[in-house]
XYZ file of C-alpha atoms in Angstrom:
151
model
C 37.333 41.016 -27.984
C 36.558 44.722 -27.757
C 37.064 46.255 -24.304
C 35.706 49.743 -23.633
C 36.826 51.752 -20.583
C 34.449 54.499 -19.446
C 34.853 57.489 -17.128
C 33.242 60.935 -17.053
C 35.142 63.213 -19.430
C 37.452 60.701 -21.142
C 40.422 62.920 -20.315
C 41.874 61.302 -17.153
C 41.034 57.851 -15.819
C 39.822 56.053 -18.932
C 42.618 57.206 -21.280
C 45.174 56.331 -18.599
C 43.596 52.896 -18.183
C 43.297 52.462 -21.959
C 47.023 53.039 -22.520
C 48.004 50.830 -19.589
C 45.623 47.975 -20.462
C 46.567 48.056 -24.156
C 50.232 47.636 -23.186
C 49.415 44.898 -20.649
C 47.350 42.806 -23.080
C 50.076 43.113 -25.726
C 52.720 42.017 -23.219
C 50.464 39.094 -22.208
C 50.225 38.000 -25.844
C 46.485 38.673 -26.134
C 46.408 39.570 -29.821
C 42.622 39.553 -30.199
C 41.897 42.197 -27.531
C 41.184 45.765 -28.667
C 41.025 48.482 -26.010
C 39.312 51.864 -26.338
C 37.797 54.498 -24.042
C 34.959 57.005 -23.804
C 33.235 59.297 -21.319
C 29.619 59.797 -20.310
C 30.082 63.573 -20.332
C 32.968 63.952 -22.742
C 33.664 66.997 -24.853
C 34.284 65.263 -28.185
C 37.859 65.799 -29.337
C 39.221 67.175 -26.054
C 42.826 66.301 -25.234
C 43.898 64.319 -22.182
C 44.060 66.455 -19.050
C 47.409 67.999 -18.234
C 47.735 65.911 -15.078
C 47.049 62.648 -16.910
C 49.435 63.600 -19.705
C 52.281 64.505 -17.330
C 51.923 61.539 -14.980
C 51.693 59.107 -17.869
C 54.798 60.664 -19.473
C 56.634 60.130 -16.168
C 55.848 56.454 -16.560
C 56.658 56.059 -20.248
C 53.195 56.477 -21.792
C 52.349 59.153 -24.360
C 48.747 60.428 -24.261
C 49.440 63.407 -26.552
C 47.397 61.957 -29.409
C 44.405 61.018 -27.225
C 41.112 62.723 -28.074
C 37.997 62.325 -25.947
C 34.924 60.487 -27.187
C 31.366 60.759 -25.908
C 29.898 57.358 -24.995
C 27.215 56.326 -27.496
C 24.804 53.420 -27.838
C 26.797 52.335 -30.915
C 29.988 52.094 -28.845
C 28.177 50.091 -26.194
C 26.668 47.755 -28.822
C 30.081 47.209 -30.448
C 31.823 46.312 -27.158
C 32.176 42.842 -25.673
C 33.246 44.103 -22.247
C 32.659 47.567 -20.772
C 34.534 48.601 -17.647
C 33.294 51.668 -15.775
C 35.410 53.759 -13.432
C 32.445 54.501 -11.163
C 28.779 53.869 -10.462
C 27.466 56.879 -12.445
C 29.252 55.591 -15.554
C 27.959 52.067 -14.935
C 24.393 53.384 -14.695
C 24.736 55.254 -18.013
C 26.207 52.198 -19.749
C 23.230 50.167 -18.540
C 20.828 52.840 -19.833
C 22.473 52.481 -23.237
C 21.890 48.722 -23.292
C 25.175 47.384 -21.960
C 23.971 45.864 -18.678
C 25.098 42.298 -19.341
C 28.593 43.373 -20.422
C 29.256 46.234 -17.998
C 31.162 46.074 -14.709
C 32.962 48.381 -12.338
C 36.626 48.172 -13.257
C 37.791 47.372 -9.740
C 35.165 44.697 -9.159
C 35.965 43.029 -12.488
C 39.613 42.947 -11.410
C 38.681 41.134 -8.200
C 38.190 43.922 -5.676
C 35.264 44.007 -3.294
C 32.272 46.165 -4.314
C 33.425 48.812 -1.829
C 36.730 49.106 -3.734
C 35.273 48.831 -7.207
C 35.405 52.497 -8.156
C 38.471 54.448 -9.314
C 38.581 57.954 -7.824
C 38.507 60.842 -10.324
C 41.678 62.978 -10.159
C 40.337 65.702 -12.485
C 41.115 69.194 -11.206
C 43.438 67.999 -8.458
C 47.207 67.937 -8.062
C 49.718 65.627 -9.742
C 49.927 63.411 -6.680
C 46.247 62.511 -7.164
C 46.994 61.496 -10.763
C 49.963 59.465 -9.526
C 47.640 57.728 -7.072
C 45.220 56.970 -9.923
C 48.107 55.482 -11.921
C 49.182 53.395 -8.911
C 45.633 52.149 -8.368
C 45.158 51.239 -12.035
C 48.560 49.561 -12.157
C 47.634 47.489 -9.113
C 44.359 46.163 -10.550
C 45.153 45.749 -14.247
C 46.822 42.333 -13.797
C 43.477 41.008 -12.524
C 41.771 42.269 -15.661
C 44.435 40.765 -17.933
C 44.014 37.410 -16.166
C 40.233 37.528 -16.722
C 40.830 38.296 -20.390
C 42.922 35.148 -20.703
C 46.400 36.482 -19.987
C 47.067 34.002 -17.205
C 49.934 35.867 -15.391
């Protein structure tokens, strides 16, 4: 199964979620799940934002090799499940043909529609990135369960 996580610039939320979900599916023994990320307005090849890099390092994740990717129709077509950080990303995924496989990340994890979006920390302080990490960490077990990880 190919899971694609999508945010705006592919430098904050989606690379954070990608690293965290990849670790979680490995720990859950889900060997057939591949996790990747992209952005609807990404600057191809850009590094992870400084805030994302630092907060993830605080928590044992290394995003130094991450490079941003612009979301394409080919990526959408190649993905079995596409999880968007917000409604604008979900709309773009649907425009690219992914409607039946695309969901808001929070809703897919079991949150109500009102709590389905993950707030963008880009351009804010480290505490906002820490809050994004906390929020992702809270909902990822629900995603792993839906992928077959049973925890």
